Structures are given as C-alpha cells and as structure tokens.
PDB file of C-alpha atoms in Angstrom:
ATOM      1  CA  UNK O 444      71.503 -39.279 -35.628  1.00 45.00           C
ATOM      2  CA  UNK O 445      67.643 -40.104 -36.286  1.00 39.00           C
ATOM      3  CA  UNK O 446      67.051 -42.619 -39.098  1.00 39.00           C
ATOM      4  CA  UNK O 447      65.276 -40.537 -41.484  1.00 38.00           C
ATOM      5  CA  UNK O 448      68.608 -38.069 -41.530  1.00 40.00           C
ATOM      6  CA  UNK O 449      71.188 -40.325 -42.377  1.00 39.00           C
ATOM      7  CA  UNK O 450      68.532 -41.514 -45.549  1.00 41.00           C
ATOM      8  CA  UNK O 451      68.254 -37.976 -46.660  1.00 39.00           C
ATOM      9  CA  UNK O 452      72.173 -37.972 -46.232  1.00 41.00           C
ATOM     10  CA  UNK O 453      71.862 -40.639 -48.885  1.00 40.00           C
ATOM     11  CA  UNK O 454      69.957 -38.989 -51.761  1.00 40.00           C
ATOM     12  CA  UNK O 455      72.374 -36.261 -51.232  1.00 37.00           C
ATOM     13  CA  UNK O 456      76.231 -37.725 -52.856  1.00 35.00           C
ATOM     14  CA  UNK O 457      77.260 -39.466 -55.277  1.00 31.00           C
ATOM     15  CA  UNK O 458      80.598 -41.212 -55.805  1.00 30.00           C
ATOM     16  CA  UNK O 459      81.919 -42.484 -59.543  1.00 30.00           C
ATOM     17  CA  UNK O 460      82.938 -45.888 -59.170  1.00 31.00           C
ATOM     18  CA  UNK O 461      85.928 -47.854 -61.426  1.00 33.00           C
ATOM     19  CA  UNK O 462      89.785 -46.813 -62.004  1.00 31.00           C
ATOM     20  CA  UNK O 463      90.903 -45.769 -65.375  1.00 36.00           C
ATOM     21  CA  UNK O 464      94.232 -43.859 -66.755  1.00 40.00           C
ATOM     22  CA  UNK O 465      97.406 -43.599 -64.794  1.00 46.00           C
ATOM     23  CA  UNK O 466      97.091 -45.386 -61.644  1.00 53.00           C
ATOM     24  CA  UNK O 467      95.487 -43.420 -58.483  1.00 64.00           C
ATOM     25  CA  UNK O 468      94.991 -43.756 -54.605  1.00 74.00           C
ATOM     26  CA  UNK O 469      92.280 -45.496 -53.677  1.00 88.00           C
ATOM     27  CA  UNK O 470      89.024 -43.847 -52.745  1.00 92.00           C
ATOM     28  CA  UNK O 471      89.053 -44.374 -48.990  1.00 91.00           C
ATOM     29  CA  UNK O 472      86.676 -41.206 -48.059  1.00 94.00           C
ATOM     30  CA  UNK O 473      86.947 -39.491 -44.478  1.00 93.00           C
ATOM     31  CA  UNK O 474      84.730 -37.119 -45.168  1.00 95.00           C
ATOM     32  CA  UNK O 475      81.271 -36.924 -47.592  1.00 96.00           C
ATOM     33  CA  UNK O 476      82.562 -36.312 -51.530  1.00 98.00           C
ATOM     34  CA  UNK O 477      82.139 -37.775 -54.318  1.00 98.00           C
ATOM     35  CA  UNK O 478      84.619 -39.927 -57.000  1.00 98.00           C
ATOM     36  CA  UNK O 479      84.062 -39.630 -60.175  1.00 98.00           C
ATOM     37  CA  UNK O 480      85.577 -41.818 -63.528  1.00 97.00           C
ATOM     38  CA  UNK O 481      86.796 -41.530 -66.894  1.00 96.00           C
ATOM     39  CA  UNK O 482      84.081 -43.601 -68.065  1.00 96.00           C
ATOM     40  CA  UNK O 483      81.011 -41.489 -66.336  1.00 96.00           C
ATOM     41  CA  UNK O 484      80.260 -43.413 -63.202  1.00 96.00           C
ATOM     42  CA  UNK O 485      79.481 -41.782 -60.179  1.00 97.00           C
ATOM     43  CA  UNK O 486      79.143 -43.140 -56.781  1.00 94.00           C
ATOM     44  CA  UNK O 487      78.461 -41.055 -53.398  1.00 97.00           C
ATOM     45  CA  UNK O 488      80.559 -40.857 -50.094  1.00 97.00           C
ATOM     46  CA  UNK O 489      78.028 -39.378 -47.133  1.00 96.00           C
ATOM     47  CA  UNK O 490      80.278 -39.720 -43.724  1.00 95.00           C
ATOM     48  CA  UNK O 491      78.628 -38.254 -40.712  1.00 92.00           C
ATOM     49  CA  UNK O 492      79.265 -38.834 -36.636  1.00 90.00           C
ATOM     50  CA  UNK O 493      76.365 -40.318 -34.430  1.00 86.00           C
ATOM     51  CA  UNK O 494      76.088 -40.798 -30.542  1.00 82.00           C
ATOM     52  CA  UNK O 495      73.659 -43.544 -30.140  1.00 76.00           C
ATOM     53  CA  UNK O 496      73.268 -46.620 -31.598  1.00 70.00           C
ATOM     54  CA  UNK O 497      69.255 -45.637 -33.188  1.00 71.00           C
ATOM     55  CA  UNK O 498      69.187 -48.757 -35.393  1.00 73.00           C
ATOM     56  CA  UNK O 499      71.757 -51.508 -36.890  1.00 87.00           C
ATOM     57  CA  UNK O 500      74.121 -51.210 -40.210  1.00 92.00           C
ATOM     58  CA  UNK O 501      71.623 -53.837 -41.475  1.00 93.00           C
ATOM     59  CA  UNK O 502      68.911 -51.746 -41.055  1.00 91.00           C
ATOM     60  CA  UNK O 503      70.180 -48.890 -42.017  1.00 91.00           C
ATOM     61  CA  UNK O 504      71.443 -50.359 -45.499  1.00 94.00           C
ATOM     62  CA  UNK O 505      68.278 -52.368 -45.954  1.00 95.00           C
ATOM     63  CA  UNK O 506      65.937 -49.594 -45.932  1.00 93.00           C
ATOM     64  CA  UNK O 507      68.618 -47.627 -48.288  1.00 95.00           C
ATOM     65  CA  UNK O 508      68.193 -50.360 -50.649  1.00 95.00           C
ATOM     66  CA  UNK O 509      64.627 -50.022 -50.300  1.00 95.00           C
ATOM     67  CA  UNK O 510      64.507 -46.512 -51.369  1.00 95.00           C
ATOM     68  CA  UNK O 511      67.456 -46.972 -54.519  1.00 96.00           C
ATOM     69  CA  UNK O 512      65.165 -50.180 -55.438  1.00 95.00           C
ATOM     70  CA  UNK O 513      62.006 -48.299 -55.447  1.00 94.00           C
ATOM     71  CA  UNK O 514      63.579 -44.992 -57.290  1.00 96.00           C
ATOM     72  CA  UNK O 515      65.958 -46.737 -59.511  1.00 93.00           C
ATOM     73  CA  UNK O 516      65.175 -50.427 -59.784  1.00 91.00           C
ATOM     74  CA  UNK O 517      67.141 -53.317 -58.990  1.00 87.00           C
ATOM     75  CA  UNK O 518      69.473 -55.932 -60.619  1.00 84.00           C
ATOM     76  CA  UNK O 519      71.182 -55.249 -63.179  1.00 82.00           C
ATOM     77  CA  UNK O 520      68.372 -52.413 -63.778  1.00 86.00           C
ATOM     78  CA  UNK O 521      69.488 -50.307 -61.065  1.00 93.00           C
ATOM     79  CA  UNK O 522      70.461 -47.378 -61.556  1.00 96.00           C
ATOM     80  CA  UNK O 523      72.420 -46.322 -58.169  1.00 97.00           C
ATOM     81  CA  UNK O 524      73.411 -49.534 -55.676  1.00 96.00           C
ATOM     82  CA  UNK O 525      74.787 -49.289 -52.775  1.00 97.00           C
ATOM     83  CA  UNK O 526      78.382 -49.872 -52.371  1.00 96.00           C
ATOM     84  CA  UNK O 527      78.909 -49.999 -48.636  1.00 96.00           C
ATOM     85  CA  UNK O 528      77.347 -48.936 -45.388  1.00 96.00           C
ATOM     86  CA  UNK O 529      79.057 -49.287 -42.079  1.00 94.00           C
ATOM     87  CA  UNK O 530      78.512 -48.080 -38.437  1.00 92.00           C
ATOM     88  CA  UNK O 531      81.400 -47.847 -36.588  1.00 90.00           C
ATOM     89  CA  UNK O 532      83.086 -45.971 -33.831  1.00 88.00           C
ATOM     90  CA  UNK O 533      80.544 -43.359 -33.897  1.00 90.00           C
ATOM     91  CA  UNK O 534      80.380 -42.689 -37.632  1.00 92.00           C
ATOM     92  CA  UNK O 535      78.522 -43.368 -40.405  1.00 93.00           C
ATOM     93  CA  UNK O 536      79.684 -44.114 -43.486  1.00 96.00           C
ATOM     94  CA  UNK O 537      77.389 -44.632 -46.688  1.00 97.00           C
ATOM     95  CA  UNK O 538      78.608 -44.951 -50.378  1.00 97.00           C
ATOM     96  CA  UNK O 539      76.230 -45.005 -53.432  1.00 97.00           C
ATOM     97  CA  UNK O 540      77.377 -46.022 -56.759  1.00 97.00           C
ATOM     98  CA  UNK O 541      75.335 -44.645 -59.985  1.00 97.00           C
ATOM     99  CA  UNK O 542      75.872 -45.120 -63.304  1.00 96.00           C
ATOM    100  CA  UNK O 543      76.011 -41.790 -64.532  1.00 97.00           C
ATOM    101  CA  UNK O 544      75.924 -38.695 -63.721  1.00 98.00           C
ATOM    102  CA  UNK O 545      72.148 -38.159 -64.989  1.00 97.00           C
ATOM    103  CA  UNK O 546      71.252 -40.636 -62.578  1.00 97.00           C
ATOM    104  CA  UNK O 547      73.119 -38.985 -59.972  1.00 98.00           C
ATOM    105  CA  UNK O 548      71.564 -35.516 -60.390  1.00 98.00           C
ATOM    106  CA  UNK O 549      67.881 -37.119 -60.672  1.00 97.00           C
ATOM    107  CA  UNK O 550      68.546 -38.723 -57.024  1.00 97.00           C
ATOM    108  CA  UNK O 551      69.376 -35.294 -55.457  1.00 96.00           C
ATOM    109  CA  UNK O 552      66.600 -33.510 -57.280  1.00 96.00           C
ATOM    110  CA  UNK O 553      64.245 -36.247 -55.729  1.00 95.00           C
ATOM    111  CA  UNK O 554      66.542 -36.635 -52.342  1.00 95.00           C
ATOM    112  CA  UNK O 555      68.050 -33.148 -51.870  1.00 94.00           C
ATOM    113  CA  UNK O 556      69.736 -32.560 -48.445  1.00 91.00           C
ATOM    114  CA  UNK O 557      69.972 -28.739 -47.380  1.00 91.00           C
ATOM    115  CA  UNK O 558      72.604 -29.636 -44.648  1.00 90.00           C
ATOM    116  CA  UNK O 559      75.352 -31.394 -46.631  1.00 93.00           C
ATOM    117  CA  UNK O 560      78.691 -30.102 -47.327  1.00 93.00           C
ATOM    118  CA  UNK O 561      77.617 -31.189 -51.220  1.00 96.00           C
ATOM    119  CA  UNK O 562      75.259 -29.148 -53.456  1.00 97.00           C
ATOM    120  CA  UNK O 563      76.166 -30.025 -56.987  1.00 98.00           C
ATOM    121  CA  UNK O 564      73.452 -28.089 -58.975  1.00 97.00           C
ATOM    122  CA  UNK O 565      74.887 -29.657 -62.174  1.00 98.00           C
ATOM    123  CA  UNK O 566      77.363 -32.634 -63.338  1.00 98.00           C
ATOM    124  CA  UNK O 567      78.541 -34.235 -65.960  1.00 98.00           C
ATOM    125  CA  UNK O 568      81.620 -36.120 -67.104  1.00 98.00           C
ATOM    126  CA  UNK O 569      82.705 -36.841 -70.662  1.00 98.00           C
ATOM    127  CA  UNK O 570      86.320 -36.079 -73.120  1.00 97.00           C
ATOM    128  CA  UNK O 571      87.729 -32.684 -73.516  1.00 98.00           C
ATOM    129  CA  UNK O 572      86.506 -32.648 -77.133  1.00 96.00           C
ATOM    130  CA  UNK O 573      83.259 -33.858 -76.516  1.00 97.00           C
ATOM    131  CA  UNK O 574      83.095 -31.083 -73.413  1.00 97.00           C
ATOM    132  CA  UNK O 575      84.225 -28.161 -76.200  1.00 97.00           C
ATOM    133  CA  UNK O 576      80.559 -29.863 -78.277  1.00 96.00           C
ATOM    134  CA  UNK O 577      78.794 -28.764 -75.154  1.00 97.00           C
ATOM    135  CA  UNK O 578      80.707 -25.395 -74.645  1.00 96.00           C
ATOM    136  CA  UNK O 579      82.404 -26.205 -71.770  1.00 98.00           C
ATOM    137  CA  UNK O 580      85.963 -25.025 -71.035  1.00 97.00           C
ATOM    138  CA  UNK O 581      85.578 -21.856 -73.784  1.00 95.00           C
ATOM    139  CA  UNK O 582      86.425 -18.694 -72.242  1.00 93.00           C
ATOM    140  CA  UNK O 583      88.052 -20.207 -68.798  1.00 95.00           C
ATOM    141  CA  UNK O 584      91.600 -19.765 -67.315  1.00 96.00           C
ATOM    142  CA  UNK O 585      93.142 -22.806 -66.369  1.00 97.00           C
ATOM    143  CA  UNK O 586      96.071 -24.336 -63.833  1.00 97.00           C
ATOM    144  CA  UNK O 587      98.406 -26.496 -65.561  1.00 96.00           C
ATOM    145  CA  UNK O 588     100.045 -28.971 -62.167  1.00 94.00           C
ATOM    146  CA  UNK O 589     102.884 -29.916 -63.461  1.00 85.00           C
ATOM    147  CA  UNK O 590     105.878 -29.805 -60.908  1.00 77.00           C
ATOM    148  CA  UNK O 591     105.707 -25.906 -61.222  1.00 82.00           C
ATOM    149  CA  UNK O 592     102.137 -24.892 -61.060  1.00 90.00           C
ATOM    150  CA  UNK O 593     101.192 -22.508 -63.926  1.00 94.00           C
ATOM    151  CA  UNK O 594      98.182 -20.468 -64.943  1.00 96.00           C
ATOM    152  CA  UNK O 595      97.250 -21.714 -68.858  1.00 96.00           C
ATOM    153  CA  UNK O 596      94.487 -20.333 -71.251  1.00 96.00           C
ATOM    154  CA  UNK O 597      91.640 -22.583 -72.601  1.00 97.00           C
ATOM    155  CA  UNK O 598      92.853 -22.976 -75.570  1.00 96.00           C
ATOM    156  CA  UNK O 599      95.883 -25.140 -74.068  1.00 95.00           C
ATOM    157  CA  UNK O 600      93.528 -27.304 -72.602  1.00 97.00           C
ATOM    158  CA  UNK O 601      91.008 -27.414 -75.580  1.00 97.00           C
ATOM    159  CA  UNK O 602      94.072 -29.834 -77.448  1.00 96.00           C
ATOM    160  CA  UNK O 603      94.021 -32.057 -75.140  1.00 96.00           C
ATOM    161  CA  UNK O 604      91.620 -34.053 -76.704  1.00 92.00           C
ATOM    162  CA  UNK O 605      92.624 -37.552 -75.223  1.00 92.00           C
ATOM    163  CA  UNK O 606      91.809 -36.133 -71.792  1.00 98.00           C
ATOM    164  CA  UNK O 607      88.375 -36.246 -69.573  1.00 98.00           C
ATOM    165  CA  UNK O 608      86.795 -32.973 -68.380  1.00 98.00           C
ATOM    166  CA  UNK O 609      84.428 -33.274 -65.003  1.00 98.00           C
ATOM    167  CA  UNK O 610      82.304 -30.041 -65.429  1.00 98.00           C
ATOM    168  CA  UNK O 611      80.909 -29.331 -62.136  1.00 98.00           C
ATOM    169  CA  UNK O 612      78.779 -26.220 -60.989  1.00 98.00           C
ATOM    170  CA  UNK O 613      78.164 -25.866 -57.070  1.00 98.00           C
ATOM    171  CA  UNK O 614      80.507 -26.919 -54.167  1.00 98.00           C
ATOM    172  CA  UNK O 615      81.654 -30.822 -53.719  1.00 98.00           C
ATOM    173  CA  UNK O 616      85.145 -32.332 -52.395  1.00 98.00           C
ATOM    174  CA  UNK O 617      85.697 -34.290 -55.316  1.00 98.00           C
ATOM    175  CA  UNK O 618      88.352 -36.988 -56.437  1.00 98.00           C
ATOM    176  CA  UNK O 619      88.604 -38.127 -59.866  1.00 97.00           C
ATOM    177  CA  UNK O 620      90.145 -41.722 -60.516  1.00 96.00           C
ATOM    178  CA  UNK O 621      93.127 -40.385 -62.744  1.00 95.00           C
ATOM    179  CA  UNK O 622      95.374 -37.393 -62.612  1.00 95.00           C
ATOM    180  CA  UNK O 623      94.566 -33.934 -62.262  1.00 97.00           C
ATOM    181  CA  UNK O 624      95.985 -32.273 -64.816  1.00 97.00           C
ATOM    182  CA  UNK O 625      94.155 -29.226 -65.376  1.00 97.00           C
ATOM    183  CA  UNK O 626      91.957 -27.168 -63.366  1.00 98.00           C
ATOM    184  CA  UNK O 627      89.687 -23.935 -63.519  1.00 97.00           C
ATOM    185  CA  UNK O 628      91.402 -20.969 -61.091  1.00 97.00           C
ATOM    186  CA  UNK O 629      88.357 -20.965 -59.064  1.00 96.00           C
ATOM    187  CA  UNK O 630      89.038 -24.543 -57.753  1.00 98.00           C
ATOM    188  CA  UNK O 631      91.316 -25.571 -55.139  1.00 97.00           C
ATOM    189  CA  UNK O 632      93.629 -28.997 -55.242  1.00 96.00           C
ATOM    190  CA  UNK O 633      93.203 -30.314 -51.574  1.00 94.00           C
ATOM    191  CA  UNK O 634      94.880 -33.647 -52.427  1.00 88.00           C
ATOM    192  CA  UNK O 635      96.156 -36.515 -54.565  1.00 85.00           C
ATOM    193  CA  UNK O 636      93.629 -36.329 -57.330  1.00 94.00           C
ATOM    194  CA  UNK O 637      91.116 -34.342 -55.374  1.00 96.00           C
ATOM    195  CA  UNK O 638      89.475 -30.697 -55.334  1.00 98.00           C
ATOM    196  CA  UNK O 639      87.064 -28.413 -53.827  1.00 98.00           C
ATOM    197  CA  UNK O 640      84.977 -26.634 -56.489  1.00 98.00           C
ATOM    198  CA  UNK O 641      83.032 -23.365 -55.358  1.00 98.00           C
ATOM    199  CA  UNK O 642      79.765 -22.226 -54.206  1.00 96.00           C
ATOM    200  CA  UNK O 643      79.140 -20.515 -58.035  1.00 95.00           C
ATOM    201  CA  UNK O 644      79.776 -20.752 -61.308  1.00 95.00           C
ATOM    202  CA  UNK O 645      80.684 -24.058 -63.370  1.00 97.00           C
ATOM    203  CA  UNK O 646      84.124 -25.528 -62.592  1.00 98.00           C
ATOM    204  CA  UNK O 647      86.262 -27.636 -64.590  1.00 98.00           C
ATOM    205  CA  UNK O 648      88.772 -31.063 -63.382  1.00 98.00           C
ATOM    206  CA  UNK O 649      90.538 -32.226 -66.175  1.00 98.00           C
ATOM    207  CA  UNK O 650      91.993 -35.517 -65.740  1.00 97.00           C
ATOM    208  CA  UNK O 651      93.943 -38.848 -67.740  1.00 95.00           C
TER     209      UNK O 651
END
C-alpha cells in the first residue's frame, strides 16, 4: 500500500466519537465505518491490508496530522484529530475524530476516495424533533427492533421526540453509540448498534 493511498483513505471516513444513552459495545472497527453520537461527533474508521512495510506508523500518522492541521487547524481549534493509527500484522488501521458532521462532509469533499467501501454524499445527526424541522423522516416506513421486528409508519417514530435521528444518504457501515431503535426499510441491521445504509436515497438510524 503506497503512502499517498492510505492518506486519501483518510479524507475518506469519519467516525463520531463519545458514548451517550443506554450503554453500547465499544467501537472496536474491523472493517472501515464510521460511529456516530448522540451529541453530533463523528470520527472515521479506514482499515485496509498492506504487504510491505512502505513507511512507519509514525510516519504515517505524522504526515496525517500534517494534512488535518493544515485543513482543519490544531489544538483545541481542530476540527478533525486523529484518534489512532496503527500498523500491524499487515493492516492498517486509521481513525479520525471530527466534531461534527459538517466538518466531516467538508473533509471528503476536499479528500474524496473513489475506492472506499464509504460514500456518504450527505450526513447529519441531530433529535427526532429537530430532524421533522428539517423534513426528515416525513413520508418513510420504518422498522421498529423490538424483540419481534415490526414494520411502523413515520408517524410512530415522529413522537419520539427524546430520540436522535442519523440521516444518512449514500452507503456506510455505520454504528451509532446508543440503541437502534428505529430504522428506514431500506437499511439493513448487521450488528449490535450497527447498519448498512444503501447506495440511494436518504436513510434514517434512530437511536437513545
């Protein structure tokens, strides 16, 4: 894997970072996705496999930093850091913490990466009632999980105002940091608290 690939694989995920609501595996990524959180932050999980050693995990997260430093700023400025890099066994792992999902989108606008598995053309996170202020959710069918797995109007979903909606359009393996309670039919649950969303159309996690 040359260097300039696995910093394009950078710009391309992002991966919310914190743990709110009812209490949730940690976020322990095998494969690139992104985690997202109640309270909007996003941080990126880009996992790929390498055959030669091409440069060091220092290097590799030093000139990452370089690049989120010189996009985003630094300190307590920044808007994406970098949460860990490691080399080992033949993969790569890289994880990217931003602080929204604006922030998020503006690095893959300016970063995009054709080959990943990830390409969110729009994200955001914020409450079920704030999501019905930006018309998202109107007009959907939903899944409720509960221990029987039933198919649920909008309108079910639209009073659950206490709850967080991630509205996602484009495909991502996603985990959220609190339960999945709710989800549009076109997404599929692949896991504790996680998803696939589709190529097209916007998708909808709701979660405590």
């Amino acid at each position: 894997m040359k260097h300039k690939k696995i910093l394009i694989m950078a710009a391309a995920m992002t991966l919310l970072a914190g743990c709110t609501g009812d209490a949730a595996p940690a976020f322990a990524p095998t494969e690139s996705s992104l985690y997202i959180t109640s309270e909007g932050m996003i941080t990126s999980a880009t996992i790929e496999t390498y055959e030669a050693d091409y440069y060091s995990t220092e290097e590799l997260k030093s000139s990452v930093e370089e690049i989120l430093s010189a996009w985003g700023g630094s300190g307590n400025a920044a808007k994406a850091t970098v949460k860990e890099c490691t080399m080992e066994n033949g993969t790569a792992k890289l994880l990217i913490d931003f602080k929204n999902p604006g922030a998020y989108m503006d690095f893959i606008e300016e970063y995009p990466d054709a080959e990943s598995a990830i390409q969110v053309k729009e994200l955001d996170v914020t409450t079920v009632s704030d999501g019905i202020a930006r018309g998202y959710l109107v007009g959907d069918s939903f899944y409720h999980l509960a221990k029987e797995t039933k198919e649920v109007t909008a309108d079910e979903v639209m009073k659950q105002s206490k709850l967080y909606v991630a509205a996602v359009e484009g495909p991502a393996l996603i985990q959220t940091d609190g339960t999945v309670v709710y989800i549009s039919t076109d997404v599929e649950m692949v896991g504790t608290n996680m998803v696939q969303t589709p190529e097209e159309g916007m998708s909808y996690i709701v979660f405590k």
